[in-house]
Coordinates of C-alpha atoms in Angstrom, one line a residue:
M1 CA 20.5 -40.2 -29.1
E2 CA 20.5 -36.6 -27.8
K3 CA 19.3 -33.9 -30.1
I4 CA 21.8 -32.2 -32.3
F5 CA 20.9 -28.6 -33.3
G6 CA 22.0 -26.6 -36.4
R7 CA 23.1 -27.7 -39.8
T8 CA 23.1 -31.5 -39.5
E9 CA 22.1 -32.3 -43.1
G10 CA 24.4 -34.7 -44.8
L11 CA 26.1 -36.0 -41.7
K12 CA 26.7 -39.7 -41.2
K13 CA 25.0 -41.6 -38.4
S14 CA 28.4 -42.4 -36.9
E15 CA 29.2 -38.6 -36.9
L16 CA 25.9 -37.8 -35.3
K17 CA 26.6 -40.4 -32.7
R18 CA 29.9 -38.9 -31.8
L19 CA 28.3 -35.4 -31.6
S20 CA 25.7 -36.8 -29.3
N21 CA 28.4 -38.2 -27.1
L22 CA 29.5 -34.7 -26.4
Y23 CA 26.6 -34.4 -24.0
R24 CA 28.5 -36.7 -21.6
R25 CA 31.4 -34.2 -21.3
R26 CA 32.0 -32.2 -18.1
V27 CA 34.1 -29.1 -17.6
P28 CA 35.0 -27.8 -14.1
K29 CA 32.8 -24.8 -13.3
E30 CA 35.9 -22.6 -12.9
R31 CA 37.4 -23.6 -16.3
V32 CA 36.7 -22.5 -19.8
L33 CA 37.6 -25.9 -21.3
T34 CA 39.8 -29.0 -20.7
P35 CA 42.6 -30.3 -22.9
E36 CA 40.5 -33.4 -23.6
L37 CA 37.5 -31.4 -24.7
A38 CA 39.6 -29.2 -26.9
Q39 CA 41.2 -32.2 -28.7
A40 CA 37.8 -33.9 -29.1
L41 CA 36.1 -30.8 -30.6
A42 CA 39.0 -30.0 -32.9
G43 CA 39.2 -33.6 -34.3
L44 CA 35.5 -34.0 -34.8
S45 CA 35.1 -30.5 -36.3
Q46 CA 37.9 -31.2 -38.8
E47 CA 36.3 -34.6 -39.7
I48 CA 32.9 -33.2 -40.5
G49 CA 34.3 -30.0 -42.0
R50 CA 31.9 -27.8 -40.0
P51 CA 32.1 -25.7 -36.8
I52 CA 30.7 -27.2 -33.6
S53 CA 29.1 -25.3 -30.8
L54 CA 28.5 -26.3 -27.2
L55 CA 26.3 -24.6 -24.7
L56 CA 27.3 -25.3 -21.1
D57 CA 25.7 -24.3 -17.8
R58 CA 27.5 -23.0 -14.7
E59 CA 28.1 -26.5 -13.4
G60 CA 30.1 -27.3 -16.6
R61 CA 27.4 -29.6 -18.0
V62 CA 26.8 -29.6 -21.8
V63 CA 23.2 -28.7 -22.3
R64 CA 23.1 -28.3 -26.1
V65 CA 25.2 -29.4 -29.0
G66 CA 25.0 -27.7 -32.4
V67 CA 26.6 -27.9 -35.8
G68 CA 27.4 -24.5 -37.2
D69 CA 28.5 -21.1 -35.8
A70 CA 27.4 -19.6 -32.5
K71 CA 24.4 -18.0 -34.0
D72 CA 23.1 -21.4 -35.2
L73 CA 22.7 -22.7 -31.6
P74 CA 19.4 -21.7 -30.0
I75 CA 19.6 -20.5 -26.4
P76 CA 16.9 -21.9 -24.2
E77 CA 14.0 -19.4 -23.7
G78 CA 13.5 -18.0 -20.3
A79 CA 17.2 -18.4 -19.3
R80 CA 17.9 -14.7 -19.5
A81 CA 15.3 -13.8 -16.9
E82 CA 16.7 -16.1 -14.2
R83 CA 19.9 -14.1 -13.3
R84 CA 21.6 -10.9 -14.3
L85 CA 23.6 -13.1 -16.7
S86 CA 22.0 -16.1 -18.3
G87 CA 24.0 -18.8 -16.5
F88 CA 25.1 -20.3 -19.8
R89 CA 28.4 -20.1 -21.7
L90 CA 29.1 -21.0 -25.3
L91 CA 32.2 -22.7 -26.7
H92 CA 32.5 -23.2 -30.5
T93 CA 35.2 -24.0 -33.1
H94 CA 36.5 -21.9 -36.0
L95 CA 37.9 -23.8 -38.9
A96 CA 39.7 -20.7 -40.3
K97 CA 42.0 -18.2 -38.6
G98 CA 40.4 -15.0 -37.3
G99 CA 39.0 -13.6 -34.1
L100 CA 35.5 -13.4 -32.8
S101 CA 33.1 -12.2 -35.5
R102 CA 30.4 -9.6 -35.0
P103 CA 27.6 -12.3 -35.1
D104 CA 29.5 -14.2 -32.4
L105 CA 29.6 -11.1 -30.1
S106 CA 26.0 -10.4 -30.8
V107 CA 25.1 -13.8 -29.5
L108 CA 27.1 -13.1 -26.4
F109 CA 25.4 -9.8 -25.8
L110 CA 21.8 -10.5 -26.8
N111 CA 21.7 -13.6 -24.7
R112 CA 23.7 -12.2 -21.8
L113 CA 26.0 -15.2 -21.8
D114 CA 28.5 -15.7 -19.0
N115 CA 31.2 -16.1 -21.6
L116 CA 31.8 -16.8 -25.3
A117 CA 34.8 -18.8 -26.5
A118 CA 36.0 -19.6 -30.0
L119 CA 38.6 -22.3 -30.5
E120 CA 40.6 -22.2 -33.8
V121 CA 41.2 -25.6 -35.4
E122 CA 44.2 -26.3 -37.7
E123 CA 44.7 -29.8 -39.3
G124 CA 42.5 -31.3 -36.6
R125 CA 44.4 -29.8 -33.7
P126 CA 43.2 -27.0 -31.3
T127 CA 45.3 -23.9 -31.6
T128 CA 44.3 -20.3 -30.6
L129 CA 41.5 -19.6 -28.1
H130 CA 39.5 -16.3 -28.3
L131 CA 37.5 -15.2 -25.2
A132 CA 34.9 -12.5 -24.6
F133 CA 32.8 -11.4 -21.6
L134 CA 30.1 -8.7 -21.3
S135 CA 31.3 -5.3 -20.1
P136 CA 29.6 -3.6 -17.2
P137 CA 27.0 -1.1 -18.5
K138 CA 29.1 2.0 -17.7
A139 CA 32.5 0.6 -18.8
Q140 CA 34.5 2.4 -21.5
E141 CA 34.6 -0.6 -23.8
E142 CA 31.9 -1.7 -26.1
D143 CA 29.1 -4.0 -24.9
W144 CA 31.8 -6.7 -24.6
R145 CA 35.4 -7.2 -23.4
I146 CA 37.6 -9.3 -25.6
L147 CA 40.7 -10.9 -24.0
P148 CA 43.9 -11.2 -26.0
A149 CA 44.0 -14.3 -28.3
K150 CA 46.4 -16.9 -26.9
P151 CA 47.2 -20.6 -27.4
Y152 CA 44.3 -22.5 -25.8
F153 CA 46.5 -24.2 -23.1
Q154 CA 47.4 -20.7 -21.7
Y155 CA 43.8 -20.2 -20.8
L156 CA 43.3 -23.5 -19.0
D157 CA 44.0 -22.0 -15.6
L158 CA 41.7 -18.9 -16.1
D159 CA 39.3 -18.7 -13.2
L160 CA 36.0 -18.4 -15.1
K161 CA 33.9 -18.6 -12.0
A162 CA 35.6 -15.6 -10.4
E163 CA 35.3 -13.6 -13.7
V164 CA 31.5 -14.2 -13.8
E165 CA 31.0 -13.5 -10.1
A166 CA 32.9 -10.2 -10.4
L167 CA 30.8 -9.1 -13.4
E168 CA 27.5 -10.0 -11.8
E169 CA 28.5 -8.2 -8.6
E170 CA 29.3 -5.0 -10.7
L171 CA 25.9 -5.4 -12.5
A172 CA 24.1 -5.7 -9.2
R173 CA 25.9 -2.7 -7.8
Q174 CA 25.0 -0.4 -10.7
A175 CA 21.4 -1.6 -10.5
R176 CA 21.3 -0.6 -6.9
V177 CA 22.7 2.8 -7.6
R178 CA 20.0 3.4 -10.3
E179 CA 17.3 2.3 -8.0
L180 CA 18.4 4.9 -5.4
L181 CA 18.5 7.6 -8.1
D182 CA 15.3 6.8 -10.0
G183 CA 13.2 4.9 -7.5
S184 CA 12.1 1.3 -7.6
G185 CA 9.8 1.6 -10.7
E186 CA 10.2 -0.6 -13.7
R187 CA 12.8 1.0 -16.0
A188 CA 11.7 1.2 -19.6
I189 CA 13.0 2.3 -23.0
L190 CA 10.3 4.1 -25.0
V191 CA 10.2 3.6 -28.7
G192 CA 8.3 5.9 -31.1
V193 CA 8.0 5.4 -34.8
D194 CA 8.0 8.4 -37.3
L195 CA 6.4 7.4 -40.6
G196 CA 6.5 11.0 -41.8
E197 CA 4.3 12.7 -39.1
G198 CA 7.2 14.9 -37.9
P199 CA 6.3 16.9 -34.8
E200 CA 3.2 14.8 -34.1
A201 CA 5.4 11.7 -33.7
E202 CA 7.6 13.6 -31.2
A203 CA 4.5 14.7 -29.3
G204 CA 3.3 11.1 -29.2
L205 CA 6.6 9.9 -27.7
S206 CA 6.4 12.6 -25.0
E207 CA 2.9 11.5 -24.2
L208 CA 4.1 7.9 -24.0
A209 CA 6.6 9.0 -21.4
E210 CA 3.8 10.6 -19.4
L211 CA 1.7 7.4 -19.7
T212 CA 4.7 5.4 -18.5
R213 CA 5.2 7.5 -15.4
T214 CA 1.4 7.4 -14.6
A215 CA 1.6 3.5 -14.8
G216 CA 4.5 3.6 -12.2
G217 CA 7.3 3.0 -14.7
V218 CA 10.5 5.0 -15.1
P219 CA 11.2 6.1 -18.7
V220 CA 15.0 6.2 -18.9
K221 CA 15.4 6.8 -22.6
K222 CA 13.1 7.9 -25.5
V223 CA 14.0 6.7 -29.0
L224 CA 12.3 8.0 -32.2
V225 CA 12.8 5.7 -35.1
F226 CA 12.3 7.0 -38.6
R227 CA 11.0 4.5 -41.1
P228 CA 9.3 4.7 -44.5
H229 CA 7.1 1.7 -43.6
L230 CA 6.8 -0.8 -40.7
D231 CA 8.6 -4.1 -40.6
P232 CA 5.8 -6.7 -40.5
R233 CA 7.9 -8.9 -38.2
Y234 CA 10.1 -6.7 -36.0
L235 CA 8.3 -3.3 -36.5
V236 CA 11.5 -1.3 -36.5
G237 CA 13.8 -3.9 -38.0
L238 CA 16.2 -6.4 -36.4
G239 CA 19.2 -4.1 -36.5
K240 CA 17.4 -1.4 -34.6
L241 CA 16.2 -4.0 -32.1
E242 CA 19.9 -4.9 -31.4
E243 CA 20.6 -1.2 -30.7
L244 CA 17.6 -1.1 -28.3
K245 CA 18.8 -4.2 -26.6
S246 CA 22.3 -2.6 -26.1
L247 CA 20.7 0.6 -24.8
A248 CA 18.5 -1.3 -22.4
Y249 CA 21.6 -3.1 -21.1
H250 CA 23.5 0.1 -20.4
E251 CA 20.4 1.8 -18.8
N252 CA 19.6 -1.3 -16.8
A253 CA 16.1 -1.3 -18.3
S254 CA 14.0 -4.5 -18.5
T255 CA 11.1 -3.2 -20.6
L256 CA 10.5 -1.9 -24.2
I257 CA 7.4 0.2 -24.6
F258 CA 6.3 1.0 -28.2
G259 CA 4.1 3.9 -29.1
L260 CA 2.2 1.9 -31.7
E261 CA -0.1 -1.1 -31.2
L262 CA 1.9 -4.3 -31.9
T263 CA 0.5 -7.3 -33.7
P264 CA 0.7 -10.6 -31.8
T265 CA 3.5 -11.7 -34.1
Q266 CA 5.5 -8.5 -33.7
A267 CA 5.2 -8.6 -29.9
R268 CA 6.4 -12.3 -29.9
E269 CA 9.3 -11.8 -32.3
I270 CA 10.5 -8.6 -30.6
E271 CA 10.5 -10.3 -27.2
R272 CA 12.3 -13.3 -28.6
A273 CA 15.0 -11.1 -30.3
T274 CA 15.7 -8.9 -27.3
G275 CA 14.9 -11.0 -24.3
L276 CA 13.1 -7.9 -22.8
K277 CA 9.5 -7.4 -21.6
V278 CA 7.6 -5.8 -24.5
L279 CA 4.5 -3.6 -24.1
D280 CA 2.7 -1.4 -26.6
R281 CA 0.7 1.8 -26.0
T282 CA -2.7 0.0 -25.7
Q283 CA -1.4 -2.3 -23.0
L284 CA 0.1 0.6 -21.2
I285 CA -3.2 2.5 -21.2
L286 CA -5.1 -0.6 -20.1
D287 CA -2.6 -0.9 -17.2
I288 CA -3.3 2.7 -16.1
F289 CA -7.1 2.1 -16.3
A290 CA -6.7 -1.1 -14.2
L291 CA -4.7 0.9 -11.7
H292 CA -7.3 3.6 -11.3
A293 CA -10.4 1.4 -11.5
K294 CA -12.0 1.5 -8.0
T295 CA -15.8 1.0 -8.5
P296 CA -17.3 -2.3 -9.6
E297 CA -18.5 -0.7 -12.8
A298 CA -15.0 0.7 -13.7
Q299 CA -13.3 -2.6 -12.8
A300 CA -15.7 -4.5 -15.1
Q301 CA -15.2 -2.0 -17.9
V302 CA -11.4 -2.3 -17.6
E303 CA -11.4 -6.1 -17.4
L304 CA -13.6 -6.3 -20.5
A305 CA -11.3 -4.1 -22.4
Q306 CA -8.3 -6.2 -21.3
L307 CA -9.9 -9.4 -22.3
R308 CA -10.9 -8.1 -25.7
Y309 CA -7.4 -7.0 -26.3
L310 CA -6.0 -10.4 -25.1
L311 CA -8.3 -12.7 -27.0
P312 CA -6.7 -12.4 -30.5
R313 CA -3.2 -12.6 -28.9
L314 CA -3.6 -16.0 -27.3
V315 CA -1.7 -17.9 -30.0
G316 CA 1.9 -18.1 -29.1
K317 CA 1.4 -16.3 -25.7
G318 CA 3.9 -18.4 -23.8
K319 CA 4.8 -22.1 -23.9
E320 CA 1.6 -23.2 -22.2
M321 CA -0.5 -21.7 -25.0
S322 CA 1.7 -22.7 -27.9
R323 CA 0.5 -24.9 -30.7
L324 CA 2.0 -28.3 -29.8
G325 CA -0.2 -30.1 -32.4
G326 CA 0.9 -33.7 -33.2
G327 CA -0.1 -34.6 -36.7
I328 CA -2.0 -32.9 -39.5
G329 CA -4.4 -30.1 -38.8
T330 CA -5.1 -28.8 -35.3
R331 CA -4.8 -32.0 -33.3
G332 CA -2.5 -32.0 -30.2
P333 CA -2.6 -30.9 -26.6
G334 CA -1.4 -27.4 -27.3
E335 CA -4.4 -26.6 -29.6
T336 CA -6.7 -28.1 -27.0
K337 CA -5.2 -25.8 -24.3
L338 CA -5.6 -22.8 -26.6
E339 CA -9.2 -23.6 -27.3
V340 CA -10.0 -24.0 -23.7
D341 CA -8.4 -20.7 -22.8
R342 CA -10.2 -19.0 -25.7
R343 CA -13.6 -20.4 -24.6
R344 CA -13.0 -19.3 -21.0
L345 CA -12.2 -15.8 -22.2
Q346 CA -15.3 -15.7 -24.4
E347 CA -17.4 -16.8 -21.4
R348 CA -15.9 -14.1 -19.2
I349 CA -16.4 -11.5 -21.9
T350 CA -20.1 -12.5 -22.2
H351 CA -20.5 -12.3 -18.4
L352 CA -18.9 -8.9 -18.1
S353 CA -21.0 -7.6 -21.1
H354 CA -24.2 -8.7 -19.3
K355 CA -23.0 -7.1 -16.1
L356 CA -22.3 -3.8 -17.8
E357 CA -25.7 -3.9 -19.5
E358 CA -27.2 -3.9 -16.1
F359 CA -25.2 -0.9 -15.1
T360 CA -26.3 0.8 -18.3
R361 CA -30.0 0.1 -17.5
R362 CA -29.6 1.7 -14.1
R363 CA -28.0 4.7 -15.6
E364 CA -30.8 5.0 -18.2
E365 CA -33.3 5.0 -15.4
A366 CA -31.4 7.7 -13.6
R367 CA -31.4 9.8 -16.8
R368 CA -35.2 9.4 -17.3
Q369 CA -35.8 10.6 -13.7
R370 CA -33.5 13.6 -14.3
K371 CA -35.3 14.5 -17.5
R372 CA -38.7 14.3 -15.7
R373 CA -37.3 16.8 -13.2
G374 CA -36.1 19.0 -16.0
V375 CA -32.6 19.4 -14.6
P376 CA -30.0 20.2 -17.3
L377 CA -27.0 17.9 -17.6
I378 CA -23.6 19.5 -18.4
A379 CA -20.8 17.0 -19.3
V380 CA -17.2 17.9 -18.8
V381 CA -15.0 16.5 -21.5
G382 CA -11.4 17.0 -22.7
Y383 CA -8.0 15.5 -23.1
T384 CA -6.7 13.4 -20.3
N385 CA -5.2 15.4 -17.4
A386 CA -6.6 18.6 -18.8
G387 CA -8.0 19.5 -15.4
K388 CA -11.6 18.3 -15.8
T389 CA -12.1 16.9 -12.3
T390 CA -10.6 20.0 -10.7
L391 CA -12.8 22.3 -12.7
L392 CA -15.9 20.2 -11.8
S393 CA -14.9 20.4 -8.1
A394 CA -14.8 24.2 -8.4
L395 CA -18.2 24.5 -10.3
A396 CA -20.2 21.9 -8.4
R397 CA -21.1 21.3 -4.7
G398 CA -19.2 18.3 -3.3
G399 CA -16.9 17.8 -6.2
E400 CA -13.8 15.7 -5.8
P401 CA -10.3 17.1 -6.0
G402 CA -8.3 16.2 -9.1
E403 CA -5.2 14.1 -8.9
G404 CA -3.0 15.4 -11.7
K405 CA -2.8 12.0 -13.3
L406 CA -3.7 10.5 -16.7
F407 CA -7.1 8.8 -16.7
A408 CA -7.7 9.4 -13.0
T409 CA -11.5 9.4 -13.6
L410 CA -13.0 6.2 -15.1
R411 CA -16.6 6.6 -14.1
P412 CA -19.2 9.2 -14.8
L413 CA -18.9 11.4 -11.6
T414 CA -22.1 13.5 -11.3
R415 CA -22.5 16.4 -8.9
R416 CA -25.1 19.1 -8.4
G417 CA -24.4 22.8 -9.1
F418 CA -26.2 26.1 -9.7
L419 CA -26.1 28.5 -12.7
P420 CA -27.5 32.1 -12.3
G421 CA -30.7 32.5 -14.5
V422 CA -31.0 28.7 -15.0
G423 CA -31.1 27.2 -11.5
E424 CA -30.0 23.7 -10.5
V425 CA -27.8 21.8 -13.0
L426 CA -25.9 18.5 -12.9
F427 CA -22.2 18.4 -13.8
T428 CA -20.8 15.0 -14.9
D429 CA -17.1 14.2 -15.3
T430 CA -16.0 11.7 -17.9
V431 CA -13.0 9.6 -18.8
G432 CA -10.3 11.6 -20.5
F433 CA -9.7 11.3 -24.3
I434 CA -6.3 10.7 -25.8
R435 CA -5.0 10.5 -29.4
Q436 CA -5.5 7.1 -31.1
M437 CA -7.9 6.0 -28.3
P438 CA -7.8 2.2 -28.3
A439 CA -11.0 0.7 -29.8
E440 CA -11.3 -1.7 -26.8
L441 CA -11.7 1.2 -24.4
L442 CA -14.2 3.0 -26.5
T443 CA -16.3 -0.1 -26.5
A444 CA -15.9 -0.9 -22.8
F445 CA -16.6 2.6 -21.7
R446 CA -19.7 3.2 -23.7
A447 CA -21.7 3.9 -20.5
T448 CA -19.5 6.8 -19.7
L449 CA -19.7 8.1 -23.3
E450 CA -23.5 7.8 -23.3
E451 CA -23.5 10.5 -20.6
V452 CA -21.8 12.7 -23.2
R453 CA -24.3 11.9 -25.9
E454 CA -27.2 12.7 -23.5
A455 CA -25.8 15.9 -22.1
D456 CA -27.6 19.3 -22.8
L457 CA -24.2 21.1 -22.9
L458 CA -20.5 20.1 -23.0
I459 CA -17.7 21.9 -21.3
H460 CA -14.6 21.2 -23.4
V461 CA -11.7 21.6 -21.0
L462 CA -8.4 22.5 -22.8
D463 CA -5.1 22.8 -20.9
A464 CA -3.9 26.2 -22.0
S465 CA -0.4 25.6 -20.5
E466 CA 0.2 22.4 -22.4
E467 CA 2.4 22.5 -25.5
G468 CA 0.5 21.3 -28.5
A469 CA -2.9 22.4 -27.1
L470 CA -4.4 22.9 -30.5
E471 CA -3.6 19.3 -31.5
R472 CA -5.2 18.1 -28.3
Y473 CA -8.3 20.2 -29.0
R474 CA -8.5 18.6 -32.5
V475 CA -8.2 15.1 -31.1
V476 CA -11.1 15.6 -28.7
E477 CA -13.4 17.3 -31.3
D478 CA -12.7 14.5 -33.8
L479 CA -13.6 11.8 -31.2
L480 CA -16.8 13.7 -30.3
R481 CA -17.8 13.8 -34.0
E482 CA -16.9 10.1 -34.3
L483 CA -19.3 9.4 -31.3
G484 CA -22.1 11.4 -32.9
V485 CA -22.2 14.1 -30.1
E486 CA -24.1 17.1 -31.3
A487 CA -24.7 19.1 -28.0
P488 CA -23.5 22.7 -27.9
R489 CA -20.0 23.3 -26.4
V490 CA -18.3 25.9 -24.3
L491 CA -14.5 25.9 -24.3
A492 CA -12.8 26.4 -21.0
L493 CA -9.1 27.2 -21.2
S494 CA -8.0 25.6 -18.0
K495 CA -4.7 26.2 -16.0
A496 CA -4.6 29.7 -17.4
D497 CA -2.6 30.8 -14.3
R498 CA 0.2 28.5 -15.4
A499 CA 0.1 29.4 -19.1
A500 CA 2.0 32.2 -20.8
P501 CA -0.2 35.2 -21.5
Y502 CA 0.5 35.0 -25.3
D503 CA -0.5 31.3 -25.4
V504 CA -3.8 32.2 -23.8
Y505 CA -4.3 35.1 -26.2
Y506 CA -3.4 32.9 -29.2
L507 CA -5.9 30.1 -28.2
R508 CA -8.7 32.6 -27.7
E509 CA -8.0 34.1 -31.1
R510 CA -8.1 30.7 -32.7
L511 CA -10.8 28.9 -30.7
G512 CA -12.5 31.4 -28.5
G513 CA -13.2 30.1 -25.0
V514 CA -13.0 31.3 -21.4
P515 CA -9.7 31.3 -19.5
V516 CA -10.1 29.8 -16.0
S517 CA -8.0 28.7 -13.1
A518 CA -9.9 26.2 -11.0
V519 CA -7.2 26.2 -8.3
K520 CA -7.2 30.0 -7.9
G521 CA -10.9 30.5 -8.8
T522 CA -10.3 33.1 -11.5
G523 CA -12.6 33.1 -14.5
L524 CA -15.2 30.8 -12.9
A525 CA -17.9 33.5 -12.7
E526 CA -17.5 34.3 -16.4
L527 CA -17.6 30.6 -17.3
K528 CA -20.8 30.1 -15.3
E529 CA -22.4 33.0 -17.1
T530 CA -21.3 31.7 -20.5
L531 CA -22.7 28.2 -19.6
A532 CA -26.1 29.8 -18.5
Q533 CA -26.4 31.8 -21.7
T534 CA -25.6 28.8 -23.9
L535 CA -28.1 26.6 -22.1
L536 CA -30.9 29.2 -22.4
A537 CA -30.0 29.8 -26.1
S538 CA -30.3 26.0 -26.7
G539 CA -33.9 26.0 -25.4
V540 CA -33.4 24.9 -21.8
R541 CA -36.2 26.5 -19.7
P542 CA -35.0 28.2 -16.5
Q543 CA -36.5 26.9 -13.2
A544 CA -39.2 29.3 -11.9
W545 CA -37.2 30.5 -8.8
A546 CA -34.0 30.9 -10.8
Q547 CA -35.1 34.0 -12.8
Y548 CA -35.1 36.1 -9.6
T549 CA -31.5 35.1 -8.6

C-alpha cells in the first residue's frame, strides 16, 4: 500500500486502501482534472468526512496523496530548485463552501506550484472548482492570480499546460531583464535584525551589503527586522519569512543573507520554510576570504576556518548527512555517514593545524633574525577597506597597490621602508578587522595577528571619509585590547582628500591623528615624522647612519 500523508488517524483499512488506489489515477498533462477523478475525490472525501489532497507532476501522475488541507500535504524537498516553477500541482477538496483560503494560497506561493485547485463537495458530489496560479513578479495582482469560481465541468477544457508555459516564459523573460540591468551575480535579499541597537543595526546592514558585493553577489533589497528577541527556530518568525519569500520572488532573488550568525537549526528551518539558499554573515565573510586567498598559507587558514565553522553544522546538512537511524539510539546508516564525515573533517582540521604551525615556526625564525638586526617593525592595522595596503605602498619601497575591496589582504605583507632619524624599518600589512569578527577567523589567522603583537609600533588606519568612522575606530581598538596588543599607536586618518573638511576636523578633535591621502601623497611626510618620534620615544635606538639624515 502506498503511503498516505496527513491526518490518517481513525481511518479504516478499507478507506486507506481506497486512498492508496488514488496513486493509480492519471490526468492528462493539459487538464486540471477529469470527471472521473472529481467524482472519486468527492465521494471518498464525503465518506471519510475529511478533505483529500493530491499532488500531481506535469505528466499528470499522482505522486502524493494526503488527508487534510493543502498545508497538510508535504511537498518533496528539492523540487523548487529544478525549474522556475516546481513542476507540481495540487488538487484538494473542500467540504464546506468558500473559496481558496490564505493557507491554501501560501502553499501555492511558498512552493511555487504550477497550479492550486480546490474542489467543493456537496452531499458527495463535486460542485464548484476554485483555481489559482502564481502571478509574474511585476504583475499588478498579489503573488497569485485567482480565476473566477465556476462549476468544475466548465474548467475541464482549460489548457493547463499552456497556462504554465506562458507563466514560465514570463518568469524567464523578467529574469533575463534583471541580469542585463544588474549583471550575472547571485541576487540576494539582505536581512538585518535590530534588537534595540538602533543606528548600529542599520550600519551593520549597510556593511552586509558591502560584504555581499565583495563576494560577487547583488544585494537587491535590504530588510531591517525589529524584534524584542530572536525566534529560536526561525530567527525572525515564520510570518516574516513568508514576507521575505514574497520579496525574493518579486526581485528574482535566490538567496537570503542574514546579518547574524545562524544556528544549524535556524539555517535548516529557514531554508525549508522559504525554499531559498540561506547564508549568514560568517559564511559570507568566509566566502570572501576564500575568494582572496592566493598563497598556500592564506588558503590553509581559510580552509581551517571554514571547516571549524562547518563541523558543528553537519547534522541535518542535506539528505546524505541526515540521521536515518533504524532502531533505538544512534544505529543506522545515516549516523554512520555522519560520523565518517565528522571524522574526516577532524582529520583535515588536524592536518591544517600542523601545517599552519610550520608556517608559524618559519615566521618566528624570521622575527628572531629581524630582532637581531635591530630593525623596528611597524604593523598597519585598521578596519577592512580603510586603505591600509595603499598607505603601506606609499610608505614602503615595493609596496603593492590596494584593491578597494573588503579583506583584500589575508597574509602579513612585509616591506622595507625608511624613517628620518630612525633608519630602516619594516612595514607589515595585516588582515582587516570588522565588527563581530567571527571566532573561527581569529583562530585561523593567529599568525597574522602575532605580527601585530610583536610590532614595535602600530599605525591604526581610519577611513576619515567613511560614515560611522568613530564606531569603526572603537571596533578596532576593542579587538586590539582583546588580543592583548600593547604597542604604541599612531592614528592615520586616511582618504582625507575624499572626506569633508569638518569630518576630518571632528575626528582630529576627538581622536587626534594625522590626515593623509596615500593616493595624492599629502600628509605622508608628517606621518613619517610622527612615526619616527613615537618609535624613538618608545626606546627604539636609531641606526648609526640615520642620525645624520
